[in-house]
Amino acid sequence: MEVVALVSGGKDSCFAMMRCMDYGHKVVALANLIPLDDTVDELDSYMYQTVGHQIVVSYAKCMGLPLFRRRIRGSTRDQGLSAVSSGAIASDYQRLRVESVCSRLGLVSLAYLWKQDQTLLLEEMIRRGIVAIIVKVAALGLKPSSHLGKELAELKCHLLQMNENYGINVCGEGGEYETLTLDCPLFRNARIILDDSEVILHSADSIASVGILHPRAFHLEQKPDSSDRIGDGSAVQESSSCVYEVDEVTTHDDVGEKQALSPAVDAYTNVDLCISKTGNNLRSMSCWIQDPSRASEGLKADLIAVLSRIENQLKEEGLGWVNVLYVHLYISSMKEFGLANEVYVSFITEKKCYLGVPSRSTIELPLVQAGLGKAYVEVLVSNEVVKRVLHVQSISCWAPSCIGPYSQATLYEDILYMAGQLGLDPPTMKLCLGGPRAELELALQNSEAVANAFSCSIYISAIHFLVYCSAQLTSSEKEEIEQTLKSSYITRLDRSKGGSYPTVLYVFASDLPKGARVEVKPILYVPSTDDWVAAEETETGVPLPAPSKTWTDCTAPYSALRDSCCQVHTTGGRICSAVVSITDDIASKICSAAGQLHHGEENLKIMARFCAFQIAKTLADNRFSWDSVTMLRLYYSVDLAVAADAVSGAFSEALAELAQDNPSMRTDVPFYNVVPVAGAGRSACANDIMACELLASNVSSAKSIPAEPFAVTPA
């Protein structure tokens, strides 16, 4: 991509440019920002006026690039630019401001220093030839008289020691110091020579004095190997006069987009749609087309109908898209992903989701084959507008960016819901080479990077792992994925704060985004330290009433099979996740037509009753009520050759039997989602007939974190 680099005069912006070139991008221009309001720190503003602008002009001469001196107005795409580079390392404020401008201009934000280890970053800058001097100090252990004007390489050991003694950021990310780059490998024409300077003491505090180095005179010294002449800079000044400004760029108008889609919405008001809901305060809500005889008018129309129905349901409950924490988007063809995204963003916008857009996963499923149209959407909804969202749109070395309308992760009531992670190489956003095993290993690394931003780890905090796999995987590749998950993840788990392994469910999808073969979607429990103690010592929840004798008698044989079909993970009575799998072996033991295909109506009812029994027992044994159920999905293989409504009917009948013993159990609307898949189960190698996925929560909303409109501040 052709990149305009934001430069301030310091080491970070220069090294960010070097990283851009490392990844094959072309830096074609430099841009510097002029502080125009009182929100800019007085000293920083003074530094810019006396140092930044003059030096940036010199950088343009040294590098032979045009300079953008003014703020950009209009579309930079007219200038042939695709991306903007910045030197953000840990500042959410800085990154978000750049991402906001890029989003409005249709540009990509490149932040290759973001979330990098500062010690390693400092060492790499010095090793790769960044020659920078300290021009501002404002921290304990840094003195204007001793350290201003010193090169970064000279002060490396001192900075590392100050980090150990006082915890300062070795790259100055906390404002401890600022730098001025005099030379680096990008300067192919000349280096900057500082001829004269003076120290200006801004604060003579005895503990942490604040001062700046004011350059009074400097010149450019041509490099011995330079083949280009520096010239007088007139071309640079001329180039800088044709740049636009960002101020008055209009964003996409939500109303206009919705009006463009309204004819399709009106045309599908009579579509037979089904809504399912679980729980009370925190619940899943799903919508799908339930008319198997209806000919679909296409993915766009079906998705509009489904999203409109969910939106109306939210409004009926006094809620909106801002209440949505997570979205599962199931579509019939990944080839139409772009079209699906176009419809999606017309409903779910940053304006409506002012606390942050929800996290999301998108996969292709055999919906048409199951008689469910071409779009199926499940959302996780909270009555309370309380959540914390991490939405990093910049391409970096940290983790894959979410340039689209969804977030990397959403934290609500101590539970972290993470977007599906692919084996993408973060700086290039390309699928890694090496097959499914390499993709899974990198997807786990990316998941860990996102978890670290919330001061947790997938190896300590995970309660459930949903692993999406491509249906095209061979038997050997399936086995390789399962063994990789065990060796790269399961064996590394820290179980000191939890007594059981997280539950794992493998789901085989027709296709995954970007042609990936595997995707992981973790759910983590991330309470405070005090909450861990409380979770271990306190029993919460309300036990379910004992089932009737009739139910007990007909399900008695199911208890003996529990260990072979169930995974259960609980955390101190607060969170319960479970996976129930019906393999061919289990089906042959519980179904009346043993040894035959289990397609018959009666066998469907038996398998549904078996799943309902295991779910009810899991809730009862761990003191969870049906109202605590956050998510309940029933995956069934389309190899059963039955329609989704037949499976749903069998499951509804089984749950209705349970409801006779539990008056509080809702039966007015389905509280489960029936999801057709190519396969699902507790093992990647088994071809299970059915699999149930359960998540229940007794976490009190009293401990909820305050709402924040921006991203999580990294630890």
XYZ file of C-alpha atoms in Angstrom:
715
model
C 0.000 0.000 0.000
C 1.029 3.616 -0.521
C 1.360 5.206 2.906
C 1.407 8.696 4.345
C 3.381 8.616 7.591
C 2.440 10.744 10.583
C 5.707 12.124 11.936
C 6.314 14.170 15.059
C 10.093 14.330 14.920
C 10.661 11.472 17.345
C 11.946 7.920 17.253
C 8.593 6.129 17.246
C 7.150 7.653 14.086
C 10.421 7.106 12.230
C 10.693 3.490 13.314
C 7.024 2.936 12.412
C 7.911 3.982 8.863
C 10.748 1.456 8.828
C 8.321 -1.260 9.940
C 5.929 -0.275 7.138
C 8.687 -0.784 4.613
C 9.638 -4.086 6.265
C 6.154 -5.344 5.386
C 6.287 -4.192 1.790
C 4.458 -0.858 2.001
C 5.672 2.272 0.257
C 5.949 5.512 2.224
C 5.127 8.245 -0.285
C 4.594 11.290 1.941
C 4.980 12.650 5.459
C 2.304 14.438 7.469
C 2.564 16.479 10.622
C -0.307 17.712 12.750
C -0.530 21.260 14.084
C -2.101 21.618 17.565
C -5.052 23.982 17.210
C -6.890 23.836 20.525
C -6.449 23.874 24.272
C -6.600 20.085 24.560
C -2.924 19.886 23.627
C -0.493 20.093 26.513
C 1.143 23.507 26.668
C 4.687 22.158 26.757
C 4.067 19.688 23.951
C 2.558 22.475 21.859
C 5.609 24.628 22.494
C 7.896 21.759 21.557
C 6.008 21.299 18.301
C 6.218 24.952 17.347
C 9.925 25.179 18.135
C 11.084 21.722 17.145
C 8.541 19.551 15.384
C 7.570 21.497 12.279
C 11.078 22.591 11.349
C 12.470 19.109 11.839
C 9.679 17.421 9.876
C 10.371 19.691 6.933
C 13.985 18.570 7.191
C 12.898 14.927 7.308
C 11.082 15.407 4.029
C 14.273 16.757 2.505
C 16.383 13.939 3.959
C 14.033 11.286 2.615
C 13.130 12.974 -0.650
C 9.385 12.845 0.070
C 6.576 15.410 -0.235
C 5.365 16.941 3.026
C 1.773 17.401 4.141
C 1.898 20.462 6.383
C -1.762 21.249 6.733
C -4.649 19.232 8.064
C -6.245 17.047 5.428
C -9.690 17.976 4.071
C -11.668 15.751 1.719
C -10.614 12.343 0.462
C -6.946 11.405 0.453
C -7.812 8.657 -1.983
C -7.582 11.393 -4.618
C -3.891 11.549 -3.714
C -3.392 7.815 -4.355
C -2.955 7.012 -0.661
C -4.201 3.796 0.939
C -2.942 3.913 4.518
C -1.656 6.063 7.368
C 1.275 5.074 9.569
C 1.608 6.177 13.189
C 4.007 5.430 16.029
C 1.425 4.566 18.701
C 2.791 2.006 21.166
C 0.421 1.947 24.135
C -1.813 5.024 23.923
C -5.436 4.085 23.213
C -6.260 7.770 22.825
C -3.671 8.269 20.094
C -4.587 5.071 18.255
C -8.325 5.735 18.387
C -7.943 9.281 17.046
C -5.948 8.030 14.070
C -8.366 5.158 13.461
C -11.318 7.545 13.560
C -9.824 9.757 10.861
C -8.816 6.755 8.759
C -12.307 5.301 9.026
C -13.853 8.530 7.749
C -11.395 8.729 4.863
C -11.535 5.081 3.850
C -7.865 4.549 4.769
C -6.132 1.771 6.681
C -4.374 2.600 9.946
C -0.924 0.995 10.265
C 0.411 0.890 13.823
C 3.237 -1.635 13.743
C 4.612 -0.601 17.140
C 1.279 -1.115 18.908
C 1.460 -3.328 22.020
C 5.075 -4.291 21.388
C 7.339 -5.020 24.355
C 8.967 -1.655 25.015
C 12.326 -3.042 26.125
C 12.682 -5.129 22.977
C 11.390 -2.244 20.894
C 13.981 0.179 22.300
C 16.790 -2.291 21.672
C 15.626 -2.908 18.108
C 15.408 0.827 17.351
C 18.998 1.310 18.478
C 20.238 -1.833 16.722
C 18.655 -0.813 13.435
C 20.238 2.610 13.370
C 17.762 5.076 14.871
C 19.922 7.977 16.073
C 17.718 10.051 18.364
C 18.438 12.503 21.155
C 16.389 13.302 24.261
C 14.652 16.676 23.902
C 12.239 16.506 26.831
C 12.392 14.867 30.263
C 9.564 14.667 32.789
C 10.065 11.701 35.102
C 11.762 10.545 38.243
C 15.329 9.567 37.439
C 15.640 11.835 34.387
C 17.293 15.244 34.825
C 17.339 18.121 32.342
C 20.950 18.972 33.171
C 22.194 15.407 32.701
C 20.073 13.773 30.038
C 18.816 16.383 27.572
C 20.721 16.144 24.295
C 22.011 12.620 25.004
C 21.550 9.942 22.356
C 19.127 7.138 23.006
C 21.898 4.545 22.748
C 23.825 6.283 25.540
C 20.825 6.236 27.855
C 19.552 2.713 27.165
C 21.090 1.164 30.289
C 19.918 4.087 32.429
C 16.359 3.827 31.077
C 16.265 0.100 31.776
C 17.467 0.738 35.310
C 14.834 3.451 35.842
C 12.221 0.996 34.612
C 13.370 -1.516 37.209
C 13.569 1.074 39.992
C 10.500 3.209 39.309
C 8.525 1.447 36.585
C 8.958 4.137 33.926
C 8.178 3.255 30.322
C 11.508 2.673 28.616
C 10.107 4.023 25.347
C 8.652 7.077 27.089
C 5.027 6.059 26.494
C 3.963 7.662 29.757
C 5.394 11.044 28.730
C 8.638 10.380 30.640
C 10.714 11.721 27.765
C 10.526 12.821 24.133
C 13.065 12.350 21.359
C 14.254 14.006 18.177
C 15.532 11.739 15.392
C 18.679 13.061 13.733
C 19.419 10.063 11.526
C 18.042 6.668 10.569
C 18.269 4.270 7.598
C 15.326 6.047 5.941
C 17.393 9.218 5.549
C 18.969 8.393 2.208
C 19.999 11.961 1.305
C 21.237 13.564 4.517
C 21.367 13.517 8.290
C 20.465 16.346 10.675
C 23.286 18.060 12.567
C 22.304 20.074 15.636
C 24.530 23.188 15.764
C 23.161 25.065 18.752
C 20.569 24.536 21.447
C 19.453 25.739 24.862
C 17.865 24.032 27.862
C 14.526 25.479 28.957
C 13.480 24.457 32.453
C 9.717 24.116 32.612
C 9.581 22.858 36.202
C 12.414 22.797 38.747
C 10.774 20.140 40.908
C 13.367 18.517 43.163
C 12.032 15.008 42.482
C 11.119 15.075 38.790
C 12.252 18.197 36.962
C 10.700 18.943 33.588
C 12.731 20.523 30.832
C 13.122 20.642 27.066
C 16.018 21.085 24.685
C 15.288 23.932 22.285
C 17.251 23.632 18.989
C 18.464 27.093 17.992
C 20.288 26.117 14.815
C 20.833 22.988 12.750
C 21.820 22.004 9.211
C 21.627 18.990 6.928
C 24.788 17.061 6.164
C 24.733 15.054 2.964
C 25.530 11.376 3.439
C 28.648 10.063 1.692
C 26.690 7.445 -0.237
C 23.870 9.790 -1.233
C 23.340 10.025 -4.978
C 20.579 12.606 -4.778
C 20.950 16.313 -4.258
C 19.043 17.839 -1.394
C 18.034 20.961 -3.227
C 16.351 23.938 -1.621
C 13.124 22.167 -0.678
C 10.962 24.135 -3.105
C 9.440 20.954 -4.501
C 8.499 19.913 -1.004
C 6.764 23.203 -0.293
C 4.886 23.048 -3.590
C 3.793 19.491 -2.919
C 2.529 20.372 0.522
C 0.208 23.052 -0.808
C -2.141 20.608 -2.571
C -3.276 18.597 0.422
C -6.808 18.411 1.831
C -8.137 18.639 5.383
C -10.066 16.079 7.445
C -12.369 18.370 9.408
C -15.489 18.426 7.296
C -15.522 14.911 5.908
C -18.982 13.445 6.321
C -19.446 9.920 7.573
C -21.930 7.411 6.190
C -25.434 8.479 7.021
C -27.287 5.790 8.936
C -30.669 7.119 7.837
C -29.691 7.173 4.180
C -28.443 3.624 4.315
C -31.591 2.404 6.053
C -33.782 4.184 3.508
C -31.925 2.462 0.695
C -32.725 -0.890 2.280
C -36.309 -0.155 3.273
C -37.981 -1.489 0.068
C -36.496 -4.908 0.752
C -37.615 -4.738 4.366
C -41.176 -3.886 3.343
C -41.184 -6.725 0.835
C -40.382 -9.275 3.519
C -42.687 -8.307 6.362
C -44.609 -11.550 5.759
C -41.592 -13.845 5.948
C -42.153 -16.643 8.461
C -39.478 -15.918 11.053
C -38.764 -17.607 14.353
C -37.336 -15.893 17.433
C -35.749 -17.777 20.321
C -34.739 -16.285 23.670
C -32.955 -17.573 26.741
C -32.596 -16.215 30.267
C -33.652 -12.862 31.657
C -31.088 -10.086 32.084
C -28.405 -11.687 29.897
C -29.685 -13.878 27.095
C -29.261 -15.133 23.579
C -31.750 -14.093 20.943
C -31.846 -15.799 17.563
C -33.834 -15.334 14.401
C -34.129 -17.578 11.391
C -36.481 -18.212 8.489
C -38.557 -21.277 9.295
C -40.417 -21.894 6.050
C -38.601 -24.790 4.306
C -40.955 -24.632 1.311
C -40.235 -20.965 0.632
C -37.881 -20.082 -2.202
C -35.258 -17.642 -0.937
C -35.001 -14.283 -2.679
C -31.299 -14.173 -1.898
C -28.982 -13.605 1.036
C -29.475 -9.845 1.088
C -33.243 -10.064 1.403
C -33.088 -12.857 3.973
C -30.534 -11.061 6.114
C -32.524 -7.821 5.998
C -35.614 -9.696 7.141
C -33.782 -11.418 9.992
C -31.964 -8.314 11.240
C -35.156 -6.247 11.002
C -36.996 -8.810 13.122
C -34.245 -8.761 15.772
C -34.191 -4.962 15.733
C -37.960 -4.831 16.224
C -37.743 -7.365 19.050
C -35.098 -5.245 20.765
C -37.304 -2.169 20.427
C -40.288 -4.033 21.881
C -38.163 -4.731 24.954
C -36.976 -1.122 25.191
C -33.499 -2.045 23.959
C -31.320 -1.369 20.926
C -28.170 -2.566 19.195
C -26.135 -0.905 21.946
C -27.389 -3.701 24.235
C -25.911 -6.381 21.981
C -22.626 -7.862 23.199
C -21.966 -10.500 20.561
C -23.258 -11.524 17.134
C -23.117 -14.947 15.498
C -23.679 -14.404 11.779
C -24.461 -17.597 9.871
C -24.703 -17.289 6.084
C -25.291 -19.777 3.287
C -22.259 -18.788 1.187
C -18.966 -17.200 2.180
C -18.708 -15.927 -1.398
C -21.387 -13.400 -0.434
C -19.575 -12.261 2.704
C -19.107 -8.741 1.281
C -22.820 -8.426 0.577
C -23.682 -9.729 4.048
C -21.338 -7.191 5.604
C -22.948 -4.388 3.602
C -26.345 -5.262 5.027
C -24.909 -5.794 8.507
C -23.350 -2.327 8.733
C -26.630 -0.692 7.699
C -28.158 -2.022 10.930
C -25.278 -2.239 13.404
C -23.362 1.040 13.343
C -20.900 2.786 15.635
C -23.447 5.553 16.113
C -26.037 3.137 17.485
C -23.431 1.174 19.452
C -21.880 4.199 21.141
C -20.139 2.004 23.751
C -18.492 -0.016 21.002
C -19.690 -2.355 18.268
C -20.305 -5.946 19.386
C -17.821 -8.746 18.781
C -18.744 -11.169 16.009
C -18.043 -14.457 14.295
C -19.145 -15.315 10.757
C -19.239 -18.801 9.231
C -20.928 -20.549 6.328
C -23.473 -23.247 7.226
C -25.773 -25.499 5.151
C -28.803 -23.322 5.921
C -30.619 -23.870 2.641
C -30.217 -27.620 2.933
C -31.849 -27.418 6.373
C -34.714 -25.224 5.136
C -33.583 -22.070 6.977
C -33.136 -19.616 4.118
C -29.763 -17.980 3.517
C -29.190 -16.019 6.733
C -29.416 -16.848 10.437
C -28.401 -14.462 13.224
C -27.879 -14.998 16.944
C -27.167 -12.091 19.299
C -26.167 -11.992 22.957
C -28.206 -9.258 24.658
C -28.019 -7.530 28.024
C -30.745 -5.400 29.572
C -28.013 -3.172 31.011
C -25.897 -0.898 28.837
C -22.730 -1.939 30.636
C -19.791 -3.384 28.746
C -16.177 -2.825 27.853
C -15.144 -3.245 24.251
C -11.766 -3.702 22.598
C -11.853 -2.540 18.980
C -8.412 -2.113 17.438
C -8.728 -1.234 13.768
C -5.049 -0.531 13.112
C -2.929 -3.154 11.410
C -0.111 -3.962 13.810
C 2.152 -6.764 15.025
C -0.078 -7.262 18.088
C -3.121 -9.205 16.862
C -5.359 -9.180 13.776
C -7.120 -5.875 13.313
C -10.896 -5.520 13.139
C -11.207 -3.020 10.328
C -14.799 -4.169 9.900
C -17.814 -3.324 12.084
C -17.024 -5.670 14.956
C -14.688 -5.783 17.947
C -11.949 -8.178 19.039
C -13.633 -8.809 22.395
C -16.411 -7.622 24.699
C -16.257 -7.834 28.505
C -19.527 -8.032 30.417
C -20.050 -9.056 34.056
C -16.609 -10.671 34.324
C -17.109 -12.743 31.172
C -15.015 -11.996 28.097
C -16.611 -12.895 24.776
C -13.941 -13.015 22.087
C -14.463 -12.703 18.338
C -13.478 -15.717 16.290
C -9.711 -15.743 15.763
C -8.135 -17.045 12.565
C -4.536 -17.968 11.911
C -3.837 -14.533 10.456
C -0.379 -12.984 10.532
C -1.211 -9.645 12.247
C 1.159 -7.312 10.321
C 0.154 -8.649 6.902
C -3.405 -9.822 7.715
C -2.754 -12.877 5.532
C -3.535 -16.456 6.423
C -0.369 -18.174 7.590
C 1.211 -21.005 5.645
C 1.714 -24.491 7.003
C -1.778 -25.932 6.995
C -4.447 -26.316 9.702
C -1.939 -26.974 12.486
C -0.067 -23.708 11.860
C -3.377 -21.823 11.582
C -4.565 -23.169 14.932
C -1.304 -22.345 16.695
C -1.360 -18.776 15.385
C -5.072 -18.413 16.189
C -4.268 -19.370 19.792
C -1.448 -16.798 19.873
C -3.834 -14.145 18.562
C -6.421 -15.121 21.181
C -3.814 -14.809 23.912
C -2.817 -11.335 22.671
C -6.432 -10.170 22.913
C -6.830 -11.753 26.360
C -3.666 -10.007 27.579
C -5.260 -6.645 26.737
C -7.806 -7.451 29.480
C -5.071 -8.526 31.921
C -5.951 -12.189 31.589
C -4.823 -15.281 29.692
C -6.530 -18.060 27.766
C -4.343 -20.470 29.751
C -5.797 -19.331 33.081
C -9.215 -17.837 32.379
C -10.831 -19.851 29.560
C -14.084 -21.602 30.413
C -15.113 -22.691 26.918
C -13.537 -23.067 23.494
C -15.612 -23.230 20.329
C -13.378 -24.480 17.513
C -14.743 -23.993 14.005
C -13.194 -26.310 11.413
C -13.598 -26.494 7.666
C -15.756 -29.396 6.514
C -13.175 -30.026 3.795
C -10.535 -31.201 6.264
C -9.265 -34.726 5.774
C -9.350 -37.305 8.571
C -5.637 -36.861 9.192
C -6.018 -33.050 9.324
C -8.848 -33.373 11.857
C -6.664 -35.569 14.044
C -3.797 -33.101 13.643
C -6.003 -30.212 14.826
C -7.149 -32.078 17.910
C -3.604 -33.119 18.819
C -2.362 -29.567 18.239
C -5.004 -28.149 20.577
C -3.966 -30.637 23.236
C -0.238 -30.008 22.875
C -0.344 -26.229 22.286
C -3.155 -25.397 24.685
C -4.504 -28.105 26.989
C -1.085 -29.170 28.294
C -0.200 -25.547 29.097
C -3.315 -24.777 31.133
C -2.868 -23.283 34.577
C -5.515 -24.957 36.727
C -4.469 -23.331 39.993
C -7.656 -21.207 39.988
C -10.009 -23.752 38.534
C -10.590 -27.427 39.131
C -11.676 -28.518 35.659
C -10.582 -28.087 32.086
C -12.534 -25.677 29.880
C -15.108 -27.326 27.675
C -14.223 -27.726 24.007
C -16.630 -28.143 21.109
C -15.588 -28.727 17.505
C -18.040 -27.488 14.863
C -17.510 -28.260 11.178
C -18.643 -25.453 8.889
C -19.071 -25.418 5.129
C -16.589 -22.542 4.894
C -14.760 -20.021 7.061
C -13.650 -16.423 6.368
C -10.622 -15.944 4.109
C -10.601 -19.642 3.229
C -9.285 -20.562 6.675
C -9.324 -24.174 7.811
C -9.758 -23.466 11.517
C -11.033 -20.680 13.792
C -11.170 -20.485 17.585
C -13.677 -18.563 19.705
C -12.824 -18.555 23.419
C -15.017 -17.443 26.327
C -13.087 -16.337 29.433
C -13.948 -15.650 33.051
C -11.911 -12.636 34.184
C -12.956 -11.478 37.672
C -10.850 -9.409 40.015
C -8.552 -11.192 42.486
C -11.102 -10.766 45.304
C -13.795 -12.278 43.115
C -11.685 -15.399 42.548
C -11.698 -15.967 46.318
C -15.426 -15.302 46.558
C -16.099 -17.658 43.658
C -14.197 -20.460 45.370
C -15.829 -20.000 48.768
C -19.432 -19.095 47.954
C -22.184 -21.295 46.603
C -24.776 -19.443 44.578
C -27.734 -20.349 42.468
C -31.014 -22.133 43.051
C -31.231 -25.914 42.613
C -33.814 -27.256 40.182
C -36.711 -29.326 41.527
C -36.364 -33.091 41.230
C -37.829 -34.557 38.011
C -41.006 -36.603 38.195
C -40.929 -40.388 38.560
C -42.152 -40.783 34.981
C -39.286 -38.697 33.619
C -36.795 -40.438 35.929
C -37.929 -43.896 34.874
C -37.699 -43.204 31.158
C -34.294 -41.527 31.428
C -32.690 -43.863 33.978
C -30.379 -45.519 31.403
C -28.986 -42.090 30.440
C -27.079 -41.609 33.714
C -24.663 -44.444 32.966
C -23.651 -42.753 29.709
C -23.033 -39.341 31.251
C -19.251 -39.552 31.519
C -18.904 -40.664 27.916
C -20.974 -37.831 26.463
C -20.576 -34.795 28.759
C -17.949 -32.156 29.406
C -18.715 -29.735 32.240
C -16.745 -26.764 33.548
C -17.854 -24.668 36.519
C -16.252 -21.713 38.245
C -17.263 -21.349 41.873
C -20.989 -21.625 41.199
C -20.863 -18.547 38.993
C -20.278 -19.887 35.487
C -21.211 -23.230 34.008
C -20.323 -24.398 30.509
C -21.197 -27.829 29.176
C -21.008 -29.842 25.970
C -23.221 -32.897 25.368
C -22.366 -35.102 22.383
C -24.366 -37.939 20.858
C -22.039 -40.207 18.920
C -23.104 -43.163 16.801
C -22.135 -45.412 19.695
C -24.340 -43.565 22.192
C -27.206 -43.384 19.688
C -27.064 -47.143 19.209
C -27.435 -47.609 22.983
C -30.344 -45.241 23.525
C -32.327 -45.546 20.295
C -34.874 -48.272 19.661
C -33.605 -48.954 16.121
C -30.049 -49.922 17.079
C -27.711 -50.473 14.189
C -29.846 -48.413 11.810
C -29.587 -44.813 10.693
C -31.052 -42.609 13.415
C -33.285 -40.564 11.132
C -36.673 -41.686 12.326
C -39.033 -39.401 14.189
C -39.056 -41.591 17.274
C -35.255 -41.734 17.423
C -35.066 -37.970 17.063
C -37.291 -37.637 20.121
C -35.136 -40.086 22.078
C -31.929 -38.204 21.250
C -33.560 -34.881 22.087
C -34.754 -36.299 25.433
C -31.229 -37.581 26.109
C -29.755 -34.099 25.505
C -32.438 -32.450 27.637
C -31.752 -34.896 30.469
C -27.995 -34.203 30.449
C -28.546 -30.439 30.383
C -31.080 -30.551 33.205
C -28.784 -32.727 35.315
C -25.831 -30.414 34.682
C -27.834 -27.390 35.833
C -29.261 -29.178 38.858
C -25.960 -30.699 39.991
C -24.286 -27.290 39.885
C -27.180 -25.289 41.398
C -28.105 -23.313 38.278
C -31.694 -22.449 37.345
C -33.133 -22.381 33.850
C -33.289 -18.590 34.109
C -29.484 -18.537 34.400
C -29.081 -20.102 30.949
C -27.281 -17.593 28.753
C -26.892 -19.737 25.661
C -28.217 -23.141 24.591
C -27.433 -24.397 21.103
C -28.336 -27.717 19.541
C -26.053 -28.578 16.620
C -27.163 -31.381 14.347
C -25.503 -32.893 11.314
C -27.300 -32.301 8.014
C -26.376 -35.900 7.213
C -29.488 -36.743 9.244
C -31.407 -35.570 6.167
C -34.156 -33.995 8.266
C -35.339 -30.411 8.323
C -34.406 -28.112 11.167
C -38.027 -27.741 12.237
C -38.262 -31.511 12.828
C -35.212 -31.407 15.100
C -36.573 -28.318 16.822
C -39.942 -29.994 17.349
C -38.352 -33.041 18.978
C -36.286 -30.858 21.300
C -39.314 -28.701 22.212
C -41.267 -31.814 23.139
C -38.451 -33.065 25.386
C -38.172 -29.717 27.153
C -41.939 -29.545 27.557
C -41.769 -32.802 29.500
C -39.188 -31.220 31.792
C -41.329 -28.107 32.209
C -44.067 -30.177 33.829
C -41.764 -30.544 36.857
C -40.434 -26.982 36.708
C -43.187 -24.306 36.554
C -40.586 -21.508 36.222
C -39.303 -22.980 32.964
C -40.498 -20.862 30.041
C -42.201 -22.678 27.171
C -43.892 -19.762 25.384
C -40.974 -19.305 22.966
C -38.003 -21.548 22.178
C -35.023 -20.855 24.422
C -32.547 -22.783 22.343
C -31.065 -22.435 18.873
C -31.055 -25.287 16.365
C -27.956 -24.940 14.196
C -27.402 -27.184 11.134
C -23.741 -28.082 10.583
C -21.571 -30.497 8.652
C -20.643 -32.042 12.010
C -20.054 -31.196 15.671
C -18.846 -32.835 18.848
C -16.347 -33.058 21.668
C -13.767 -34.591 19.327
C -12.589 -33.292 15.973
C -12.299 -36.865 14.723
C -15.775 -38.094 15.671
C -18.781 -37.593 13.419
C -21.372 -36.899 16.113
C -25.066 -36.889 15.296
C -25.977 -34.115 17.713
C -24.156 -31.837 20.142
C -25.503 -29.410 22.728
C -23.594 -26.340 23.884
C -24.632 -24.715 27.159
C -23.508 -21.586 28.980
C -25.146 -20.517 32.238
C -24.223 -17.582 34.470
C -25.015 -16.634 38.046
C -22.664 -13.651 37.982
C -24.228 -10.705 39.797
C -24.657 -7.524 37.848
C -23.700 -5.652 41.012
C -20.068 -6.305 40.204
C -20.361 -5.066 36.641
C -17.708 -2.728 35.339
C -18.665 0.831 34.423
C -19.561 1.574 30.844
C -16.712 2.886 28.737
C -17.067 4.224 25.200
C -13.510 3.416 24.211
C -11.220 0.418 24.191
C -9.696 -1.346 27.145
C -6.495 0.216 28.415
C -3.815 -2.463 28.037
C -2.023 -3.681 31.113
